[in-house]
Amino acid sequence: MNHIDEYRDGALARAIAGTIAAEAAPGRTYRFMEFCGGHTHAISRYGIEDLLPANVRMIHGPGCPVCVLPMGRIDHAIALAGRAAVTLCAYGDLMRVPASGGGSLLKARAAGADIRMVYSTLDALAIAREEPGRQVVFFAIGFETTTPPTALAVRQARDEGLNNFTVFCNHVLTPPAIRAILEAPGAERVRLDGFVGPAHVSTVIGTGPYAAFARDHGTPVVIAGFEPLDVIQAILMLVRQVNAGRGEVENQYARCVKPEGNLIAQRAMADVFELRDTFEWRGLGELPFSALKVRDAWSAFDAERRFPVTTTPAADNPACECGDILRGLTAPADCKLFGTVCSPETPLGSCMVSPEGACAAHWTYGRFRTLARAGAQGAAA
Ligand code: SF4
């Protein structure tokens, strides 16, 4: 585990935090967004915010694929699973995402739908092979990280002649979401001094797509790995950019991310998928050219075309603040439902479901530190 342990060295993390504290100008506040849910999880799990000086703050972003999936797409998946002979295959963290009317994939399965939890596209392909009498629909979600495996699964199905395998495509793209946050209108725009850029996404797309944010907005982006030393070093790099008045793309995760990304994965994605004109994101609303759909040439593998369903638009629970959390406007602890009626066992919003969700991460790790801080303050008073 050397290669992991060396990125979790507490003494080194505290030393870098000391450098951040020394270099952060006392008269200003630094506000950085970690776009990716993996970073949100790491920041909560390793207590990185506790190491930072009070004027360097982290803001959670929308980079959790489960969190940004709107309720209508869960409803659509449940409707697909309700069709005769359809087996819906979904990742485990989708199973409890709230659908309309208090539903979920888990409840639909309990009511009789054939919904199976899978760990990868390979599991779904295996089911299609083993059960030719079933129409196997893979509920494909995720950013650029998980899109290449879906593309390869479609090609594999074609090569094997599996005509009972389709994908319900919900793959979304990182750069349009970052742009939506930077260009949100008026009061919906959160003030940001920089982004901790995604790790795994960037291994696929490279560093180039972030250059526009530096160019158009002067906003620094530092791509970072998911280990605690990766994250805290990226924060130091952002502080230094801000202090120097620079807005550039830097790559802290150079051990995995190449400037050009993974060209083989990019070609596979481009072969099977093309841009949707628009796609609804939870919290961010309709974003043009922000998601992918199956190309016409591969329409035989597109569940939306093979199995049309109709669903009624549904609104999120009005008391849930996931939308504002995903836009960086508020934090999980500010939601009145946090830890009362909403917990990972009884999630009211998508941010409480996936481990990468801001509410779930705060529930698992952050709430204890909040309580400890409150206790320490009480004792001091
Ligand atoms: S705590 Fe629950 S209700 Fe509140 S924002 Fe998070 S997911 Fe929504």
mmCIF file of C-alpha atoms and ligand atoms in Angstrom:
data_model
loop_
_atom_site.group_PDB
_atom_site.id
_atom_site.type_symbol
_atom_site.label_atom_id
_atom_site.label_comp_id
_atom_site.label_asym_id
_atom_site.label_seq_id
_atom_site.Cartn_x
_atom_site.Cartn_y
_atom_site.Cartn_z
ATOM 1 C CA MET A 1 0.000 0.000 0.000
ATOM 2 C CA ASN A 2 3.055 2.244 -0.232
ATOM 3 C CA HIS A 3 1.728 4.129 -3.191
ATOM 4 C CA ILE A 4 -1.409 5.007 -1.251
ATOM 5 C CA ASP A 5 0.184 5.615 2.154
ATOM 6 C CA GLU A 6 2.630 8.114 0.754
ATOM 7 C CA TYR A 7 -0.283 10.284 -0.350
ATOM 8 C CA ARG A 8 -1.858 10.105 3.125
ATOM 9 C CA ASP A 9 1.063 11.329 5.197
ATOM 10 C CA GLY A 10 -0.482 13.424 7.972
ATOM 11 C CA ALA A 11 2.722 15.245 8.899
ATOM 12 C CA LEU A 12 3.237 16.282 5.290
ATOM 13 C CA ALA A 13 -0.397 17.383 5.008
ATOM 14 C CA ARG A 14 -0.008 19.563 8.102
ATOM 15 C CA ALA A 15 3.195 21.031 6.685
ATOM 16 C CA ILE A 16 1.466 21.962 3.422
ATOM 17 C CA ALA A 17 -1.439 23.394 5.403
ATOM 18 C CA GLY A 18 1.097 25.510 7.309
ATOM 19 C CA THR A 19 2.440 26.820 4.018
ATOM 20 C CA ILE A 20 -1.094 27.639 2.877
ATOM 21 C CA ALA A 21 -1.695 29.532 6.121
ATOM 22 C CA ALA A 22 1.578 31.417 5.698
ATOM 23 C CA GLU A 23 0.941 32.345 2.081
ATOM 24 C CA ALA A 24 -2.787 33.143 2.214
ATOM 25 C CA ALA A 25 -3.103 36.904 2.486
ATOM 26 C CA PRO A 26 -4.801 37.738 5.824
ATOM 27 C CA GLY A 27 -6.893 40.473 4.274
ATOM 28 C CA ARG A 28 -8.676 38.344 1.713
ATOM 29 C CA THR A 29 -10.881 35.275 1.491
ATOM 30 C CA TYR A 30 -10.121 32.438 -0.910
ATOM 31 C CA ARG A 31 -13.116 30.476 -2.144
ATOM 32 C CA PHE A 32 -12.346 27.339 -4.122
ATOM 33 C CA MET A 33 -14.838 24.851 -5.544
ATOM 34 C CA GLU A 34 -14.003 21.188 -5.703
ATOM 35 C CA PHE A 35 -16.023 20.224 -8.751
ATOM 36 C CA CYS A 36 -15.890 16.500 -8.254
ATOM 37 C CA GLY A 37 -17.806 14.412 -5.737
ATOM 38 C CA GLY A 38 -14.705 12.292 -5.234
ATOM 39 C CA HIS A 39 -12.919 15.376 -3.927
ATOM 40 C CA THR A 40 -15.908 16.273 -1.752
ATOM 41 C CA HIS A 41 -15.684 12.827 -0.222
ATOM 42 C CA ALA A 42 -11.906 13.111 0.297
ATOM 43 C CA ILE A 43 -12.184 16.576 1.846
ATOM 44 C CA SER A 44 -14.776 15.333 4.334
ATOM 45 C CA ARG A 45 -13.138 11.999 5.018
ATOM 46 C CA TYR A 46 -9.672 13.380 5.727
ATOM 47 C CA GLY A 47 -10.773 16.567 7.468
ATOM 48 C CA ILE A 48 -8.935 18.760 4.996
ATOM 49 C CA GLU A 49 -11.071 21.809 5.747
ATOM 50 C CA ASP A 50 -10.001 21.595 9.382
ATOM 51 C CA LEU A 51 -6.380 22.028 8.316
ATOM 52 C CA LEU A 52 -7.066 25.162 6.288
ATOM 53 C CA PRO A 53 -6.925 28.706 7.647
ATOM 54 C CA ALA A 54 -10.291 30.367 8.184
ATOM 55 C CA ASN A 55 -9.940 32.506 5.073
ATOM 56 C CA VAL A 56 -9.500 29.541 2.701
ATOM 57 C CA ARG A 57 -12.866 27.884 2.154
ATOM 58 C CA MET A 58 -13.952 24.933 0.047
ATOM 59 C CA ILE A 59 -17.292 24.921 -1.740
ATOM 60 C CA HIS A 60 -18.864 21.703 -2.985
ATOM 61 C CA GLY A 61 -19.576 21.455 -6.697
ATOM 62 C CA PRO A 62 -21.935 19.449 -8.917
ATOM 63 C CA GLY A 63 -19.548 16.665 -9.880
ATOM 64 C CA CYS A 64 -21.475 13.778 -8.358
ATOM 65 C CA PRO A 65 -23.257 11.964 -11.203
ATOM 66 C CA VAL A 66 -25.981 10.540 -9.002
ATOM 67 C CA CYS A 67 -26.659 13.936 -7.430
ATOM 68 C CA VAL A 68 -27.148 15.837 -10.687
ATOM 69 C CA LEU A 69 -29.503 13.295 -12.223
ATOM 70 C CA PRO A 70 -32.944 14.904 -12.232
ATOM 71 C CA MET A 71 -35.945 13.110 -10.832
ATOM 72 C CA GLY A 72 -37.450 12.733 -14.306
ATOM 73 C CA ARG A 73 -34.645 10.432 -15.413
ATOM 74 C CA ILE A 74 -35.195 8.147 -12.405
ATOM 75 C CA ASP A 75 -38.899 8.106 -13.267
ATOM 76 C CA HIS A 76 -37.958 7.238 -16.846
ATOM 77 C CA ALA A 77 -35.793 4.335 -15.666
ATOM 78 C CA ILE A 78 -38.588 3.016 -13.457
ATOM 79 C CA ALA A 79 -40.975 3.211 -16.414
ATOM 80 C CA LEU A 80 -38.476 1.263 -18.538
ATOM 81 C CA ALA A 81 -38.216 -1.381 -15.835
ATOM 82 C CA GLY A 82 -41.988 -1.645 -15.805
ATOM 83 C CA ARG A 83 -42.133 -2.811 -19.414
ATOM 84 C CA ALA A 84 -42.651 -6.489 -20.113
ATOM 85 C CA ALA A 85 -39.481 -8.592 -20.316
ATOM 86 C CA VAL A 86 -37.191 -5.660 -19.428
ATOM 87 C CA THR A 87 -34.379 -6.131 -16.918
ATOM 88 C CA LEU A 88 -32.944 -2.809 -15.764
ATOM 89 C CA CYS A 89 -29.313 -2.927 -14.586
ATOM 90 C CA ALA A 90 -28.160 -0.064 -12.369
ATOM 91 C CA TYR A 91 -25.254 0.849 -10.140
ATOM 92 C CA GLY A 92 -25.970 0.430 -6.441
ATOM 93 C CA ASP A 93 -25.910 4.110 -5.547
ATOM 94 C CA LEU A 94 -28.791 4.752 -7.942
ATOM 95 C CA MET A 95 -31.117 2.385 -6.147
ATOM 96 C CA ARG A 96 -32.260 4.788 -3.418
ATOM 97 C CA VAL A 97 -32.264 8.064 -5.355
ATOM 98 C CA PRO A 98 -35.700 9.596 -4.787
ATOM 99 C CA ALA A 99 -38.105 9.433 -7.720
ATOM 100 C CA SER A 100 -41.455 11.192 -7.924
ATOM 101 C CA GLY A 101 -44.200 10.198 -5.516
ATOM 102 C CA GLY A 102 -41.716 8.906 -2.956
ATOM 103 C CA GLY A 103 -40.575 6.171 -5.328
ATOM 104 C CA SER A 104 -37.112 4.789 -6.092
ATOM 105 C CA LEU A 105 -35.580 1.950 -8.049
ATOM 106 C CA LEU A 106 -35.417 -0.018 -4.806
ATOM 107 C CA LYS A 107 -39.147 0.411 -4.198
ATOM 108 C CA ALA A 108 -39.943 -0.397 -7.824
ATOM 109 C CA ARG A 109 -37.963 -3.616 -7.445
ATOM 110 C CA ALA A 110 -39.816 -4.453 -4.261
ATOM 111 C CA ALA A 111 -43.040 -3.946 -6.201
ATOM 112 C CA GLY A 112 -41.999 -6.535 -8.771
ATOM 113 C CA ALA A 113 -39.895 -4.795 -11.422
ATOM 114 C CA ASP A 114 -36.804 -6.712 -12.551
ATOM 115 C CA ILE A 115 -34.115 -4.240 -11.440
ATOM 116 C CA ARG A 116 -30.670 -5.617 -10.715
ATOM 117 C CA MET A 117 -27.675 -3.973 -9.123
ATOM 118 C CA VAL A 118 -24.481 -4.275 -11.156
ATOM 119 C CA TYR A 119 -20.889 -3.233 -10.593
ATOM 120 C CA SER A 120 -19.983 -2.633 -14.226
ATOM 121 C CA THR A 121 -21.185 -2.772 -17.794
ATOM 122 C CA LEU A 122 -19.626 -6.245 -17.942
ATOM 123 C CA ASP A 123 -22.210 -7.513 -15.429
ATOM 124 C CA ALA A 124 -25.020 -6.174 -17.601
ATOM 125 C CA LEU A 125 -23.534 -7.762 -20.728
ATOM 126 C CA ALA A 126 -23.253 -11.087 -18.879
ATOM 127 C CA ILE A 127 -26.945 -10.958 -17.956
ATOM 128 C CA ALA A 128 -27.845 -10.231 -21.577
ATOM 129 C CA ARG A 129 -25.791 -13.241 -22.677
ATOM 130 C CA GLU A 130 -27.205 -15.579 -20.055
ATOM 131 C CA GLU A 131 -30.848 -14.525 -20.413
ATOM 132 C CA PRO A 132 -31.628 -14.039 -24.088
ATOM 133 C CA GLY A 133 -35.330 -13.884 -23.309
ATOM 134 C CA ARG A 134 -34.865 -10.641 -21.353
ATOM 135 C CA GLN A 135 -34.272 -7.160 -22.756
ATOM 136 C CA VAL A 136 -31.369 -5.912 -20.643
ATOM 137 C CA VAL A 137 -31.227 -2.129 -20.241
ATOM 138 C CA PHE A 138 -28.091 -0.678 -18.667
ATOM 139 C CA PHE A 139 -28.819 2.551 -16.740
ATOM 140 C CA ALA A 140 -25.729 4.470 -17.883
ATOM 141 C CA ILE A 141 -24.776 7.454 -15.758
ATOM 142 C CA GLY A 142 -21.666 9.447 -15.034
ATOM 143 C CA PHE A 143 -19.287 12.026 -16.388
ATOM 144 C CA GLU A 144 -16.531 11.410 -18.932
ATOM 145 C CA THR A 145 -14.997 8.809 -16.604
ATOM 146 C CA THR A 146 -17.719 6.203 -17.017
ATOM 147 C CA THR A 147 -18.706 7.003 -20.586
ATOM 148 C CA PRO A 148 -15.920 5.041 -22.344
ATOM 149 C CA PRO A 149 -16.891 1.748 -20.638
ATOM 150 C CA THR A 150 -20.467 2.261 -21.788
ATOM 151 C CA ALA A 151 -19.269 2.887 -25.347
ATOM 152 C CA LEU A 152 -17.170 -0.271 -25.218
ATOM 153 C CA ALA A 153 -20.139 -2.260 -23.894
ATOM 154 C CA VAL A 154 -22.239 -1.137 -26.846
ATOM 155 C CA ARG A 155 -19.499 -2.167 -29.262
ATOM 156 C CA GLN A 156 -19.129 -5.489 -27.462
ATOM 157 C CA ALA A 157 -22.860 -6.126 -27.732
ATOM 158 C CA ARG A 158 -22.691 -5.370 -31.448
ATOM 159 C CA ASP A 159 -19.696 -7.660 -31.942
ATOM 160 C CA GLU A 160 -21.402 -10.518 -30.079
ATOM 161 C CA GLY A 161 -24.737 -10.016 -31.797
ATOM 162 C CA LEU A 162 -26.483 -9.309 -28.487
ATOM 163 C CA ASN A 163 -29.708 -7.756 -29.685
ATOM 164 C CA ASN A 164 -31.181 -7.804 -26.185
ATOM 165 C CA PHE A 165 -28.750 -5.224 -24.746
ATOM 166 C CA THR A 166 -29.419 -1.478 -24.722
ATOM 167 C CA VAL A 167 -28.280 1.537 -22.715
ATOM 168 C CA PHE A 168 -30.393 4.245 -21.130
ATOM 169 C CA CYS A 169 -27.871 7.011 -21.647
ATOM 170 C CA ASN A 170 -27.500 9.714 -19.000
ATOM 171 C CA HIS A 171 -23.836 10.539 -19.486
ATOM 172 C CA VAL A 172 -23.045 14.191 -18.797
ATOM 173 C CA LEU A 173 -20.076 16.440 -19.487
ATOM 174 C CA THR A 174 -17.906 18.374 -17.069
ATOM 175 C CA PRO A 175 -16.948 21.557 -18.960
ATOM 176 C CA PRO A 176 -20.549 22.759 -19.591
ATOM 177 C CA ALA A 177 -21.329 22.375 -15.876
ATOM 178 C CA ILE A 178 -18.285 24.427 -14.868
ATOM 179 C CA ARG A 179 -19.290 27.081 -17.373
ATOM 180 C CA ALA A 180 -22.854 27.103 -16.009
ATOM 181 C CA ILE A 181 -21.524 27.785 -12.524
ATOM 182 C CA LEU A 182 -19.195 30.542 -13.683
ATOM 183 C CA GLU A 183 -21.874 32.188 -15.802
ATOM 184 C CA ALA A 184 -24.917 31.727 -13.556
ATOM 185 C CA PRO A 185 -27.129 34.809 -13.496
ATOM 186 C CA GLY A 186 -26.990 37.360 -10.682
ATOM 187 C CA ALA A 187 -27.674 36.047 -7.204
ATOM 188 C CA GLU A 188 -27.331 32.443 -8.389
ATOM 189 C CA ARG A 189 -23.632 32.926 -9.089
ATOM 190 C CA VAL A 190 -21.320 31.905 -6.296
ATOM 191 C CA ARG A 191 -18.095 33.883 -5.945
ATOM 192 C CA LEU A 192 -15.188 31.590 -6.741
ATOM 193 C CA ASP A 193 -11.446 32.124 -6.894
ATOM 194 C CA GLY A 194 -10.646 28.803 -8.519
ATOM 195 C CA PHE A 195 -11.512 25.172 -9.098
ATOM 196 C CA VAL A 196 -9.976 21.948 -7.922
ATOM 197 C CA GLY A 197 -10.397 20.136 -11.233
ATOM 198 C CA PRO A 198 -11.614 16.533 -11.523
ATOM 199 C CA ALA A 199 -9.161 13.657 -11.345
ATOM 200 C CA HIS A 200 -10.614 10.712 -13.226
ATOM 201 C CA VAL A 201 -12.538 12.849 -15.690
ATOM 202 C CA SER A 202 -9.291 14.590 -16.604
ATOM 203 C CA THR A 203 -7.515 11.304 -17.283
ATOM 204 C CA VAL A 204 -10.009 10.960 -20.136
ATOM 205 C CA ILE A 205 -10.428 14.532 -21.424
ATOM 206 C CA GLY A 206 -6.981 15.909 -20.539
ATOM 207 C CA THR A 207 -6.195 19.446 -19.463
ATOM 208 C CA GLY A 208 -7.232 21.326 -22.608
ATOM 209 C CA PRO A 209 -10.993 21.690 -21.999
ATOM 210 C CA TYR A 210 -10.369 23.784 -18.856
ATOM 211 C CA ALA A 211 -8.312 26.401 -20.676
ATOM 212 C CA ALA A 212 -11.452 28.288 -21.681
ATOM 213 C CA PHE A 213 -12.290 29.036 -18.028
ATOM 214 C CA ALA A 214 -8.869 30.513 -17.432
ATOM 215 C CA ARG A 215 -9.081 32.457 -20.705
ATOM 216 C CA ASP A 216 -12.684 33.710 -20.436
ATOM 217 C CA HIS A 217 -12.965 34.196 -16.681
ATOM 218 C CA GLY A 218 -9.398 34.317 -15.400
ATOM 219 C CA THR A 219 -10.360 31.449 -13.103
ATOM 220 C CA PRO A 220 -7.548 29.106 -12.103
ATOM 221 C CA VAL A 221 -8.102 25.361 -12.378
ATOM 222 C CA VAL A 222 -5.773 22.874 -10.681
ATOM 223 C CA ILE A 223 -6.486 19.270 -11.620
ATOM 224 C CA ALA A 224 -5.933 17.114 -8.543
ATOM 225 C CA GLY A 225 -5.872 13.469 -7.545
ATOM 226 C CA PHE A 226 -8.193 12.071 -4.896
ATOM 227 C CA GLU A 227 -5.705 11.426 -2.105
ATOM 228 C CA PRO A 228 -5.525 13.969 0.727
ATOM 229 C CA LEU A 229 -2.055 15.207 -0.184
ATOM 230 C CA ASP A 230 -3.215 15.666 -3.780
ATOM 231 C CA VAL A 231 -6.087 17.848 -2.659
ATOM 232 C CA ILE A 232 -4.194 19.973 -0.181
ATOM 233 C CA GLN A 233 -1.326 20.512 -2.626
ATOM 234 C CA ALA A 234 -3.857 21.604 -5.262
ATOM 235 C CA ILE A 235 -5.277 24.121 -2.773
ATOM 236 C CA LEU A 236 -1.783 25.527 -2.208
ATOM 237 C CA MET A 237 -1.304 25.784 -5.980
ATOM 238 C CA LEU A 238 -4.600 27.679 -6.247
ATOM 239 C CA VAL A 239 -3.629 30.066 -3.441
ATOM 240 C CA ARG A 240 -0.367 30.789 -5.240
ATOM 241 C CA GLN A 241 -2.154 31.458 -8.535
ATOM 242 C CA VAL A 242 -4.563 33.850 -6.855
ATOM 243 C CA ASN A 243 -1.749 35.659 -5.042
ATOM 244 C CA ALA A 244 0.146 36.065 -8.299
ATOM 245 C CA GLY A 245 -2.951 37.221 -10.180
ATOM 246 C CA ARG A 246 -2.758 34.217 -12.478
ATOM 247 C CA GLY A 247 -5.676 32.258 -13.897
ATOM 248 C CA GLU A 248 -4.187 29.148 -15.465
ATOM 249 C CA VAL A 249 -4.754 25.435 -15.787
ATOM 250 C CA GLU A 250 -2.254 23.467 -13.727
ATOM 251 C CA ASN A 251 -1.989 19.735 -13.365
ATOM 252 C CA GLN A 252 -1.224 18.464 -9.864
ATOM 253 C CA TYR A 253 -2.270 14.942 -10.936
ATOM 254 C CA ALA A 254 0.463 14.622 -13.549
ATOM 255 C CA ARG A 255 1.106 11.014 -12.547
ATOM 256 C CA CYS A 256 -2.182 10.086 -14.249
ATOM 257 C CA VAL A 257 -3.435 13.002 -16.362
ATOM 258 C CA LYS A 258 -1.803 13.754 -19.702
ATOM 259 C CA PRO A 259 -2.465 17.066 -21.442
ATOM 260 C CA GLU A 260 -4.219 15.300 -24.304
ATOM 261 C CA GLY A 261 -6.106 12.847 -22.069
ATOM 262 C CA ASN A 262 -6.858 9.305 -23.181
ATOM 263 C CA LEU A 263 -7.267 9.427 -26.954
ATOM 264 C CA ILE A 264 -8.456 5.828 -27.236
ATOM 265 C CA ALA A 265 -11.241 6.485 -24.736
ATOM 266 C CA GLN A 266 -12.151 9.746 -26.485
ATOM 267 C CA ARG A 267 -12.424 7.937 -29.830
ATOM 268 C CA ALA A 268 -14.657 5.231 -28.347
ATOM 269 C CA MET A 269 -16.953 7.885 -26.868
ATOM 270 C CA ALA A 270 -17.115 9.824 -30.127
ATOM 271 C CA ASP A 271 -17.867 6.652 -32.077
ATOM 272 C CA VAL A 272 -20.952 5.687 -30.057
ATOM 273 C CA PHE A 273 -22.230 8.981 -28.610
ATOM 274 C CA GLU A 274 -22.978 12.499 -29.763
ATOM 275 C CA LEU A 275 -24.066 15.690 -28.007
ATOM 276 C CA ARG A 276 -27.647 16.196 -26.909
ATOM 277 C CA ASP A 277 -29.033 19.633 -27.730
ATOM 278 C CA THR A 278 -29.985 20.060 -24.085
ATOM 279 C CA PHE A 279 -30.190 18.047 -20.872
ATOM 280 C CA GLU A 280 -31.699 18.769 -17.485
ATOM 281 C CA TRP A 281 -29.333 18.765 -14.497
ATOM 282 C CA ARG A 282 -30.594 18.727 -10.962
ATOM 283 C CA GLY A 283 -29.698 22.100 -9.516
ATOM 284 C CA LEU A 284 -28.377 23.596 -12.731
ATOM 285 C CA GLY A 285 -31.500 23.231 -14.875
ATOM 286 C CA GLU A 286 -31.414 22.733 -18.651
ATOM 287 C CA LEU A 287 -27.866 23.081 -20.000
ATOM 288 C CA PRO A 288 -27.258 23.105 -23.757
ATOM 289 C CA PHE A 289 -24.817 20.552 -25.176
ATOM 290 C CA SER A 290 -24.052 19.204 -21.717
ATOM 291 C CA ALA A 291 -24.853 15.512 -22.163
ATOM 292 C CA LEU A 292 -24.560 12.654 -24.616
ATOM 293 C CA LYS A 293 -26.979 10.467 -26.508
ATOM 294 C CA VAL A 294 -26.505 7.345 -28.615
ATOM 295 C CA ARG A 295 -25.683 8.090 -32.255
ATOM 296 C CA ASP A 296 -28.144 7.082 -34.971
ATOM 297 C CA ALA A 297 -25.708 4.456 -36.227
ATOM 298 C CA TRP A 298 -26.025 2.685 -32.866
ATOM 299 C CA SER A 299 -29.760 3.242 -32.359
ATOM 300 C CA ALA A 300 -30.394 -0.491 -31.944
ATOM 301 C CA PHE A 301 -28.598 -0.149 -28.595
ATOM 302 C CA ASP A 302 -30.482 2.951 -27.446
ATOM 303 C CA ALA A 303 -33.137 2.096 -24.839
ATOM 304 C CA GLU A 304 -34.848 5.462 -25.311
ATOM 305 C CA ARG A 305 -35.554 4.622 -28.947
ATOM 306 C CA ARG A 306 -36.151 0.889 -28.567
ATOM 307 C CA PHE A 307 -38.551 1.238 -25.618
ATOM 308 C CA PRO A 308 -40.347 4.593 -25.647
ATOM 309 C CA VAL A 309 -42.031 5.509 -22.366
ATOM 310 C CA THR A 310 -43.884 8.583 -21.198
ATOM 311 C CA THR A 311 -43.364 10.178 -17.824
ATOM 312 C CA THR A 312 -44.885 13.215 -16.160
ATOM 313 C CA PRO A 313 -42.496 16.033 -15.164
ATOM 314 C CA ALA A 314 -42.088 16.072 -11.387
ATOM 315 C CA ALA A 315 -40.635 18.673 -9.053
ATOM 316 C CA ASP A 316 -38.108 17.951 -6.339
ATOM 317 C CA ASN A 317 -39.138 18.024 -2.693
ATOM 318 C CA PRO A 318 -39.342 21.803 -2.096
ATOM 319 C CA ALA A 319 -37.710 21.484 1.331
ATOM 320 C CA CYS A 320 -34.621 19.792 -0.093
ATOM 321 C CA GLU A 321 -31.747 22.166 -0.844
ATOM 322 C CA CYS A 322 -29.779 19.851 -3.128
ATOM 323 C CA GLY A 323 -30.173 22.289 -6.001
ATOM 324 C CA ASP A 324 -28.497 25.123 -4.104
ATOM 325 C CA ILE A 325 -25.817 22.773 -2.752
ATOM 326 C CA LEU A 326 -24.976 21.611 -6.267
ATOM 327 C CA ARG A 327 -24.556 25.236 -7.347
ATOM 328 C CA GLY A 328 -22.323 26.000 -4.374
ATOM 329 C CA LEU A 329 -24.836 28.395 -2.832
ATOM 330 C CA THR A 330 -25.329 26.576 0.439
ATOM 331 C CA ALA A 331 -23.871 23.706 2.471
ATOM 332 C CA PRO A 332 -25.421 20.473 3.778
ATOM 333 C CA ALA A 333 -25.358 21.590 7.420
ATOM 334 C CA ASP A 334 -27.538 24.587 6.485
ATOM 335 C CA CYS A 335 -30.419 22.349 5.352
ATOM 336 C CA LYS A 336 -33.052 22.081 8.087
ATOM 337 C CA LEU A 337 -33.763 18.488 7.097
ATOM 338 C CA PHE A 338 -30.157 17.340 7.415
ATOM 339 C CA GLY A 339 -29.917 14.549 9.938
ATOM 340 C CA THR A 340 -33.518 14.956 11.038
ATOM 341 C CA VAL A 341 -35.872 13.532 8.439
ATOM 342 C CA CYS A 342 -33.107 13.192 5.833
ATOM 343 C CA SER A 343 -30.275 10.719 6.336
ATOM 344 C CA PRO A 344 -28.651 8.048 4.147
ATOM 345 C CA GLU A 345 -31.314 5.606 5.374
ATOM 346 C CA THR A 346 -34.152 7.932 4.413
ATOM 347 C CA PRO A 347 -32.753 10.291 1.754
ATOM 348 C CA LEU A 348 -35.030 13.082 0.622
ATOM 349 C CA GLY A 349 -32.601 14.346 -1.984
ATOM 350 C CA SER A 350 -29.973 12.843 -4.245
ATOM 351 C CA CYS A 351 -27.091 14.531 -2.367
ATOM 352 C CA MET A 352 -27.744 12.216 0.587
ATOM 353 C CA VAL A 353 -27.534 9.004 -1.464
ATOM 354 C CA SER A 354 -24.177 8.561 -3.133
ATOM 355 C CA PRO A 355 -21.013 8.583 -0.970
ATOM 356 C CA GLU A 356 -19.845 11.334 -3.337
ATOM 357 C CA GLY A 357 -22.865 13.475 -2.485
ATOM 358 C CA ALA A 358 -22.134 16.497 -0.303
ATOM 359 C CA CYS A 359 -24.854 15.656 2.223
ATOM 360 C CA ALA A 360 -23.855 11.998 2.483
ATOM 361 C CA ALA A 361 -20.170 12.927 2.896
ATOM 362 C CA HIS A 362 -21.029 15.447 5.606
ATOM 363 C CA TRP A 363 -23.266 12.899 7.318
ATOM 364 C CA THR A 364 -20.561 10.242 7.314
ATOM 365 C CA TYR A 365 -17.605 12.408 8.348
ATOM 366 C CA GLY A 366 -18.290 16.105 8.720
ATOM 367 C CA ARG A 367 -21.069 16.130 11.320
ATOM 368 C CA PHE A 368 -18.794 14.682 13.970
ATOM 369 C CA ARG A 369 -16.247 17.414 13.449
ATOM 370 C CA THR A 370 -19.000 20.032 13.528
ATOM 371 C CA LEU A 371 -20.152 18.634 16.877
ATOM 372 C CA ALA A 372 -16.567 18.481 18.168
ATOM 373 C CA ARG A 373 -15.967 22.090 17.151
ATOM 374 C CA ALA A 374 -19.191 23.196 18.844
ATOM 375 C CA GLY A 375 -18.182 21.289 21.972
ATOM 376 C CA ALA A 376 -14.727 22.855 22.010
ATOM 377 C CA GLN A 377 -16.219 26.325 21.609
ATOM 378 C CA GLY A 378 -18.683 25.623 24.416
ATOM 379 C CA ALA A 379 -15.897 24.452 26.725
ATOM 380 C CA ALA A 380 -13.818 27.535 25.889
ATOM 381 C CA ALA A 381 -16.764 29.806 26.717
HETATM 382 S S1 SF4 B 1 -29.933 17.069 3.781
HETATM 383 FE FE1 SF4 B 1 -31.390 15.910 2.501
HETATM 384 S S2 SF4 B 1 -33.081 17.317 2.166
HETATM 385 FE FE2 SF4 B 1 -31.325 18.548 2.836
HETATM 386 S S3 SF4 B 1 -30.277 19.178 0.947
HETATM 387 FE FE3 SF4 B 1 -29.319 17.282 1.623
HETATM 388 S S4 SF4 B 1 -30.408 15.678 0.513
HETATM 389 FE FE4 SF4 B 1 -31.703 17.510 0.392
#
